[in-house]
């Protein structure tokens, strides 16, 4: 929109306060408190929106201070968020503070290059239904056990009907899938939106109690809760 001169300014607005509060919590006490409740960072909502050209050569992709010609492409966002989070987490780990995982929307819409970039940079992704379009990429996600948090009810309303959802295909193939909510005020009707996802999935794909327990276990392992909390659950 022209509010910033270059992409580096955007990165500074996001990460400088995070570095400052990690060095000195008293510099931003409210932010320090909030970060105790935050476990991950996303980077996009609607992947189908137009984005900057994905360059074919390294020389065509300028550094953030020189990116002044519009919104960068998906892979550019992924790399610079991942790189900054990696450095930030090293600092926060040394200080004994909570860490932040990179969990972007990937593969809900848009091109397969989104899933390529997320595979290289993300700990887990939201959605990932477009993996059905690439068996080889799906196999990589299986081998690395990258977490896939799928929201079949959200996909049903926006991008892919339940009848065509690859959720059970992914689960049966051994991918690290879990069920999640997405905009529950829009797509769910009760105070327990996650339970809705489980109930619908159980009926549509005739999941057994063992299946549901495995999916729930995946969600615990994908989460950023402390190890003792995961072990208890």
PDB file of N, CA, C and O in Angstrom, residues 73-124:
ATOM      1  N   UNK A  73       7.123 -12.427  -2.894  1.00  0.00           N
ATOM      2  CA  UNK A  73       6.453 -13.703  -3.110  1.00  0.00           C
ATOM      3  C   UNK A  73       6.552 -14.572  -1.850  1.00  0.00           C
ATOM      4  O   UNK A  73       7.262 -14.260  -0.892  1.00  0.00           O
ATOM      5  N   UNK A  74       5.844 -15.689  -1.874  1.00  0.00           N
ATOM      6  CA  UNK A  74       5.683 -16.554  -0.698  1.00  0.00           C
ATOM      7  C   UNK A  74       7.024 -17.064  -0.167  1.00  0.00           C
ATOM      8  O   UNK A  74       7.283 -17.029   1.037  1.00  0.00           O
ATOM      9  N   UNK A  75       7.879 -17.561  -1.061  1.00  0.00           N
ATOM     10  CA  UNK A  75       9.153 -18.128  -0.618  1.00  0.00           C
ATOM     11  C   UNK A  75      10.037 -17.081   0.053  1.00  0.00           C
ATOM     12  O   UNK A  75      10.787 -17.378   0.989  1.00  0.00           O
ATOM     13  N   UNK A  76       9.947 -15.857  -0.410  1.00  0.00           N
ATOM     14  CA  UNK A  76      10.733 -14.758   0.166  1.00  0.00           C
ATOM     15  C   UNK A  76      10.311 -14.514   1.609  1.00  0.00           C
ATOM     16  O   UNK A  76      11.142 -14.378   2.516  1.00  0.00           O
ATOM     17  N   UNK A  77       8.991 -14.455   1.828  1.00  0.00           N
ATOM     18  CA  UNK A  77       8.468 -14.319   3.193  1.00  0.00           C
ATOM     19  C   UNK A  77       8.949 -15.473   4.068  1.00  0.00           C
ATOM     20  O   UNK A  77       9.418 -15.278   5.190  1.00  0.00           O
ATOM     21  N   UNK A  78       8.812 -16.694   3.553  1.00  0.00           N
ATOM     22  CA  UNK A  78       9.174 -17.868   4.349  1.00  0.00           C
ATOM     23  C   UNK A  78      10.628 -17.810   4.804  1.00  0.00           C
ATOM     24  O   UNK A  78      10.939 -18.055   5.977  1.00  0.00           O
ATOM     25  N   UNK A  79      11.523 -17.493   3.868  1.00  0.00           N
ATOM     26  CA  UNK A  79      12.938 -17.503   4.220  1.00  0.00           C
ATOM     27  C   UNK A  79      13.258 -16.474   5.299  1.00  0.00           C
ATOM     28  O   UNK A  79      13.921 -16.790   6.300  1.00  0.00           O
ATOM     29  N   UNK A  80      12.800 -15.239   5.121  1.00  0.00           N
ATOM     30  CA  UNK A  80      13.212 -14.186   6.052  1.00  0.00           C
ATOM     31  C   UNK A  80      12.517 -14.313   7.410  1.00  0.00           C
ATOM     32  O   UNK A  80      13.100 -13.947   8.443  1.00  0.00           O
ATOM     33  N   UNK A  81      11.306 -14.841   7.435  1.00  0.00           N
ATOM     34  CA  UNK A  81      10.677 -15.103   8.731  1.00  0.00           C
ATOM     35  C   UNK A  81      11.393 -16.256   9.426  1.00  0.00           C
ATOM     36  O   UNK A  81      11.701 -16.197  10.620  1.00  0.00           O
ATOM     37  N   UNK A  82      11.670 -17.317   8.679  1.00  0.00           N
ATOM     38  CA  UNK A  82      12.398 -18.456   9.243  1.00  0.00           C
ATOM     39  C   UNK A  82      13.771 -18.039   9.780  1.00  0.00           C
ATOM     40  O   UNK A  82      14.162 -18.407  10.896  1.00  0.00           O
ATOM     41  N   UNK A  83      14.519 -17.270   8.978  1.00  0.00           N
ATOM     42  CA  UNK A  83      15.875 -16.885   9.375  1.00  0.00           C
ATOM     43  C   UNK A  83      15.868 -16.033  10.641  1.00  0.00           C
ATOM     44  O   UNK A  83      16.683 -16.239  11.555  1.00  0.00           O
ATOM     45  N   UNK A  84      14.944 -15.069  10.708  1.00  0.00           N
ATOM     46  CA  UNK A  84      14.866 -14.228  11.899  1.00  0.00           C
ATOM     47  C   UNK A  84      14.389 -15.004  13.115  1.00  0.00           C
ATOM     48  O   UNK A  84      14.884 -14.801  14.231  1.00  0.00           O
ATOM     49  N   UNK A  85      13.425 -15.899  12.924  1.00  0.00           N
ATOM     50  CA  UNK A  85      12.945 -16.710  14.043  1.00  0.00           C
ATOM     51  C   UNK A  85      14.046 -17.629  14.560  1.00  0.00           C
ATOM     52  O   UNK A  85      14.162 -17.852  15.765  1.00  0.00           O
ATOM     53  N   UNK A  86      14.853 -18.162  13.646  1.00  0.00           N
ATOM     54  CA  UNK A  86      15.933 -19.051  14.069  1.00  0.00           C
ATOM     55  C   UNK A  86      16.908 -18.305  14.986  1.00  0.00           C
ATOM     56  O   UNK A  86      17.282 -18.801  16.057  1.00  0.00           O
ATOM     57  N   UNK A  87      17.314 -17.103  14.569  1.00  0.00           N
ATOM     58  CA  UNK A  87      18.230 -16.311  15.395  1.00  0.00           C
ATOM     59  C   UNK A  87      17.564 -15.896  16.702  1.00  0.00           C
ATOM     60  O   UNK A  87      18.180 -15.951  17.781  1.00  0.00           O
ATOM     61  N   UNK A  88      16.307 -15.473  16.618  1.00  0.00           N
ATOM     62  CA  UNK A  88      15.577 -15.055  17.821  1.00  0.00           C
ATOM     63  C   UNK A  88      15.461 -16.208  18.806  1.00  0.00           C
ATOM     64  O   UNK A  88      15.638 -16.020  20.024  1.00  0.00           O
ATOM     65  N   UNK A  89      15.167 -17.397  18.312  1.00  0.00           N
ATOM     66  CA  UNK A  89      15.004 -18.552  19.205  1.00  0.00           C
ATOM     67  C   UNK A  89      16.309 -18.939  19.886  1.00  0.00           C
ATOM     68  O   UNK A  89      16.306 -19.442  21.015  1.00  0.00           O
ATOM     69  N   UNK A  90      17.442 -18.754  19.191  1.00  0.00           N
ATOM     70  CA  UNK A  90      18.730 -19.016  19.843  1.00  0.00           C
ATOM     71  C   UNK A  90      18.910 -18.108  21.059  1.00  0.00           C
ATOM     72  O   UNK A  90      19.341 -18.534  22.134  1.00  0.00           O
ATOM     73  N   UNK A  91      18.551 -16.835  20.876  1.00  0.00           N
ATOM     74  CA  UNK A  91      18.643 -15.868  21.971  1.00  0.00           C
ATOM     75  C   UNK A  91      17.676 -16.219  23.095  1.00  0.00           C
ATOM     76  O   UNK A  91      18.059 -16.252  24.275  1.00  0.00           O
ATOM     77  N   UNK A  92      16.425 -16.515  22.743  1.00  0.00           N
ATOM     78  CA  UNK A  92      15.417 -16.799  23.769  1.00  0.00           C
ATOM     79  C   UNK A  92      15.722 -18.098  24.519  1.00  0.00           C
ATOM     80  O   UNK A  92      15.467 -18.208  25.722  1.00  0.00           O
ATOM     81  N   UNK A  93      16.297 -19.068  23.833  1.00  0.00           N
ATOM     82  CA  UNK A  93      16.661 -20.324  24.496  1.00  0.00           C
ATOM     83  C   UNK A  93      17.744 -20.089  25.547  1.00  0.00           C
ATOM     84  O   UNK A  93      17.691 -20.653  26.646  1.00  0.00           O
ATOM     85  N   UNK A  94      18.718 -19.251  25.212  1.00  0.00           N
ATOM     86  CA  UNK A  94      19.787 -18.952  26.172  1.00  0.00           C
ATOM     87  C   UNK A  94      19.258 -18.213  27.393  1.00  0.00           C
ATOM     88  O   UNK A  94      19.798 -18.350  28.494  1.00  0.00           O
ATOM     89  N   UNK A  95      18.201 -17.423  27.190  1.00  0.00           N
ATOM     90  CA  UNK A  95      17.607 -16.684  28.304  1.00  0.00           C
ATOM     91  C   UNK A  95      16.576 -17.505  29.062  1.00  0.00           C
ATOM     92  O   UNK A  95      16.023 -17.047  30.062  1.00  0.00           O
ATOM     93  N   UNK A  96      16.278 -18.704  28.582  1.00  0.00           N
ATOM     94  CA  UNK A  96      15.287 -19.552  29.240  1.00  0.00           C
ATOM     95  C   UNK A  96      13.852 -19.172  28.931  1.00  0.00           C
ATOM     96  O   UNK A  96      12.930 -19.534  29.678  1.00  0.00           O
ATOM     97  N   UNK A  97      13.626 -18.453  27.828  1.00  0.00           N
ATOM     98  CA  UNK A  97      12.279 -18.016  27.454  1.00  0.00           C
ATOM     99  C   UNK A  97      11.670 -18.990  26.442  1.00  0.00           C
ATOM    100  O   UNK A  97      12.360 -19.797  25.824  1.00  0.00           O
ATOM    101  N   UNK A  98      10.373 -18.881  26.257  1.00  0.00           N
ATOM    102  CA  UNK A  98       9.659 -19.730  25.310  1.00  0.00           C
ATOM    103  C   UNK A  98      10.108 -19.434  23.880  1.00  0.00           C
ATOM    104  O   UNK A  98      10.565 -18.330  23.567  1.00  0.00           O
ATOM    105  N   UNK A  99       9.972 -20.435  23.018  1.00  0.00           N
ATOM    106  CA  UNK A  99      10.391 -20.308  21.630  1.00  0.00           C
ATOM    107  C   UNK A  99       9.175 -20.147  20.723  1.00  0.00           C
ATOM    108  O   UNK A  99       8.044 -20.431  21.109  1.00  0.00           O
ATOM    109  N   UNK A 100       9.422 -19.689  19.502  1.00  0.00           N
ATOM    110  CA  UNK A 100       8.358 -19.444  18.533  1.00  0.00           C
ATOM    111  C   UNK A 100       8.583 -20.314  17.295  1.00  0.00           C
ATOM    112  O   UNK A 100       9.630 -20.228  16.659  1.00  0.00           O
ATOM    113  N   UNK A 101       7.617 -21.141  16.975  1.00  0.00           N
ATOM    114  CA  UNK A 101       7.708 -22.001  15.799  1.00  0.00           C
ATOM    115  C   UNK A 101       7.121 -21.282  14.591  1.00  0.00           C
ATOM    116  O   UNK A 101       6.229 -20.449  14.719  1.00  0.00           O
ATOM    117  N   UNK A 102       7.621 -21.629  13.414  1.00  0.00           N
ATOM    118  CA  UNK A 102       7.086 -21.084  12.169  1.00  0.00           C
ATOM    119  C   UNK A 102       6.066 -22.073  11.631  1.00  0.00           C
ATOM    120  O   UNK A 102       6.410 -23.200  11.252  1.00  0.00           O
ATOM    121  N   UNK A 103       4.790 -21.683  11.598  1.00  0.00           N
ATOM    122  CA  UNK A 103       3.697 -22.565  11.180  1.00  0.00           C
ATOM    123  C   UNK A 103       2.819 -21.824  10.164  1.00  0.00           C
ATOM    124  O   UNK A 103       1.733 -21.358  10.503  1.00  0.00           O
ATOM    125  N   UNK A 104       3.250 -21.720   8.935  1.00  0.00           N
ATOM    126  CA  UNK A 104       2.502 -20.909   7.962  1.00  0.00           C
ATOM    127  C   UNK A 104       1.326 -21.656   7.337  1.00  0.00           C
ATOM    128  O   UNK A 104       1.283 -22.886   7.312  1.00  0.00           O
ATOM    129  N   UNK A 105       0.361 -20.888   6.830  1.00  0.00           N
ATOM    130  CA  UNK A 105      -0.599 -21.440   5.881  1.00  0.00           C
ATOM    131  C   UNK A 105       0.202 -21.890   4.656  1.00  0.00           C
ATOM    132  O   UNK A 105       0.995 -21.125   4.113  1.00  0.00           O
ATOM    133  N   UNK A 106       0.012 -23.114   4.228  1.00  0.00           N
ATOM    134  CA  UNK A 106       0.709 -23.609   3.036  1.00  0.00           C
ATOM    135  C   UNK A 106      -0.127 -24.709   2.401  1.00  0.00           C
ATOM    136  O   UNK A 106      -0.608 -25.607   3.086  1.00  0.00           O
ATOM    137  N   UNK A 107      -0.301 -24.609   1.095  1.00  0.00           N
ATOM    138  CA  UNK A 107      -0.987 -25.670   0.385  1.00  0.00           C
ATOM    139  C   UNK A 107      -2.485 -25.673   0.532  1.00  0.00           C
ATOM    140  O   UNK A 107      -3.136 -26.654   0.156  1.00  0.00           O
ATOM    141  N   UNK A 108      -3.075 -24.590   1.050  1.00  0.00           N
ATOM    142  CA  UNK A 108      -4.531 -24.496   1.064  1.00  0.00           C
ATOM    143  C   UNK A 108      -5.020 -24.009  -0.302  1.00  0.00           C
ATOM    144  O   UNK A 108      -6.051 -24.440  -0.811  1.00  0.00           O
ATOM    145  N   UNK A 109      -4.277 -23.092  -0.875  1.00  0.00           N
ATOM    146  CA  UNK A 109      -4.539 -22.571  -2.218  1.00  0.00           C
ATOM    147  C   UNK A 109      -3.172 -22.194  -2.793  1.00  0.00           C
ATOM    148  O   UNK A 109      -2.133 -22.501  -2.226  1.00  0.00           O
ATOM    149  N   UNK A 110      -3.144 -21.503  -3.919  1.00  0.00           N
ATOM    150  CA  UNK A 110      -1.868 -21.087  -4.482  1.00  0.00           C
ATOM    151  C   UNK A 110      -1.132 -22.237  -5.140  1.00  0.00           C
ATOM    152  O   UNK A 110      -1.640 -23.349  -5.277  1.00  0.00           O
ATOM    153  N   UNK A 111       0.117 -21.978  -5.510  1.00  0.00           N
ATOM    154  CA  UNK A 111       0.908 -22.956  -6.244  1.00  0.00           C
ATOM    155  C   UNK A 111       1.677 -23.904  -5.341  1.00  0.00           C
ATOM    156  O   UNK A 111       1.810 -23.684  -4.132  1.00  0.00           O
ATOM    157  N   UNK A 112       2.222 -24.960  -5.957  1.00  0.00           N
ATOM    158  CA  UNK A 112       2.992 -25.938  -5.194  1.00  0.00           C
ATOM    159  C   UNK A 112       4.282 -25.348  -4.637  1.00  0.00           C
ATOM    160  O   UNK A 112       4.858 -25.894  -3.700  1.00  0.00           O
ATOM    161  N   UNK A 113       4.742 -24.228  -5.228  1.00  0.00           N
ATOM    162  CA  UNK A 113       5.973 -23.619  -4.695  1.00  0.00           C
ATOM    163  C   UNK A 113       5.805 -23.187  -3.242  1.00  0.00           C
ATOM    164  O   UNK A 113       6.782 -23.074  -2.493  1.00  0.00           O
ATOM    165  N   UNK A 114       4.568 -22.938  -2.807  1.00  0.00           N
ATOM    166  CA  UNK A 114       4.331 -22.615  -1.400  1.00  0.00           C
ATOM    167  C   UNK A 114       4.710 -23.805  -0.517  1.00  0.00           C
ATOM    168  O   UNK A 114       5.347 -23.638   0.529  1.00  0.00           O
ATOM    169  N   UNK A 115       4.317 -24.984  -0.943  1.00  0.00           N
ATOM    170  CA  UNK A 115       4.635 -26.182  -0.166  1.00  0.00           C
ATOM    171  C   UNK A 115       6.122 -26.506  -0.233  1.00  0.00           C
ATOM    172  O   UNK A 115       6.690 -27.035   0.721  1.00  0.00           O
ATOM    173  N   UNK A 116       6.777 -26.171  -1.357  1.00  0.00           N
ATOM    174  CA  UNK A 116       8.226 -26.359  -1.453  1.00  0.00           C
ATOM    175  C   UNK A 116       8.935 -25.486  -0.410  1.00  0.00           C
ATOM    176  O   UNK A 116       9.802 -25.956   0.334  1.00  0.00           O
ATOM    177  N   UNK A 117       8.569 -24.205  -0.375  1.00  0.00           N
ATOM    178  CA  UNK A 117       9.220 -23.269   0.546  1.00  0.00           C
ATOM    179  C   UNK A 117       8.945 -23.632   1.996  1.00  0.00           C
ATOM    180  O   UNK A 117       9.837 -23.570   2.852  1.00  0.00           O
ATOM    181  N   UNK A 118       7.701 -24.023   2.283  1.00  0.00           N
ATOM    182  CA  UNK A 118       7.354 -24.375   3.660  1.00  0.00           C
ATOM    183  C   UNK A 118       8.080 -25.630   4.114  1.00  0.00           C
ATOM    184  O   UNK A 118       8.487 -25.741   5.286  1.00  0.00           O
ATOM    185  N   UNK A 119       8.280 -26.587   3.210  1.00  0.00           N
ATOM    186  CA  UNK A 119       9.002 -27.812   3.566  1.00  0.00           C
ATOM    187  C   UNK A 119      10.412 -27.496   4.049  1.00  0.00           C
ATOM    188  O   UNK A 119      10.929 -28.128   4.974  1.00  0.00           O
ATOM    189  N   UNK A 120      11.043 -26.491   3.429  1.00  0.00           N
ATOM    190  CA  UNK A 120      12.415 -26.141   3.768  1.00  0.00           C
ATOM    191  C   UNK A 120      12.532 -25.266   5.004  1.00  0.00           C
ATOM    192  O   UNK A 120      13.617 -25.171   5.593  1.00  0.00           O
ATOM    193  N   UNK A 121      11.449 -24.626   5.421  1.00  0.00           N
ATOM    194  CA  UNK A 121      11.564 -23.611   6.473  1.00  0.00           C
ATOM    195  C   UNK A 121      10.657 -23.823   7.679  1.00  0.00           C
ATOM    196  O   UNK A 121      10.934 -23.280   8.747  1.00  0.00           O
ATOM    197  N   UNK A 122       9.570 -24.567   7.536  1.00  0.00           N
ATOM    198  CA  UNK A 122       8.550 -24.613   8.587  1.00  0.00           C
ATOM    199  C   UNK A 122       8.630 -25.881   9.416  1.00  0.00           C
ATOM    200  O   UNK A 122       8.972 -26.959   8.915  1.00  0.00           O
ATOM    201  N   UNK A 123       8.265 -25.750  10.681  1.00  0.00           N
ATOM    202  CA  UNK A 123       8.179 -26.915  11.555  1.00  0.00           C
ATOM    203  C   UNK A 123       6.895 -27.690  11.303  1.00  0.00           C
ATOM    204  O   UNK A 123       6.846 -28.909  11.396  1.00  0.00           O
ATOM    205  N   UNK A 124       5.836 -26.970  10.990  1.00  0.00           N
ATOM    206  CA  UNK A 124       4.543 -27.563  10.667  1.00  0.00           C
ATOM    207  C   UNK A 124       3.779 -26.564   9.824  1.00  0.00           C
ATOM    208  O   UNK A 124       4.123 -25.383   9.793  1.00  0.00           O
TER     209      UNK A 124
END
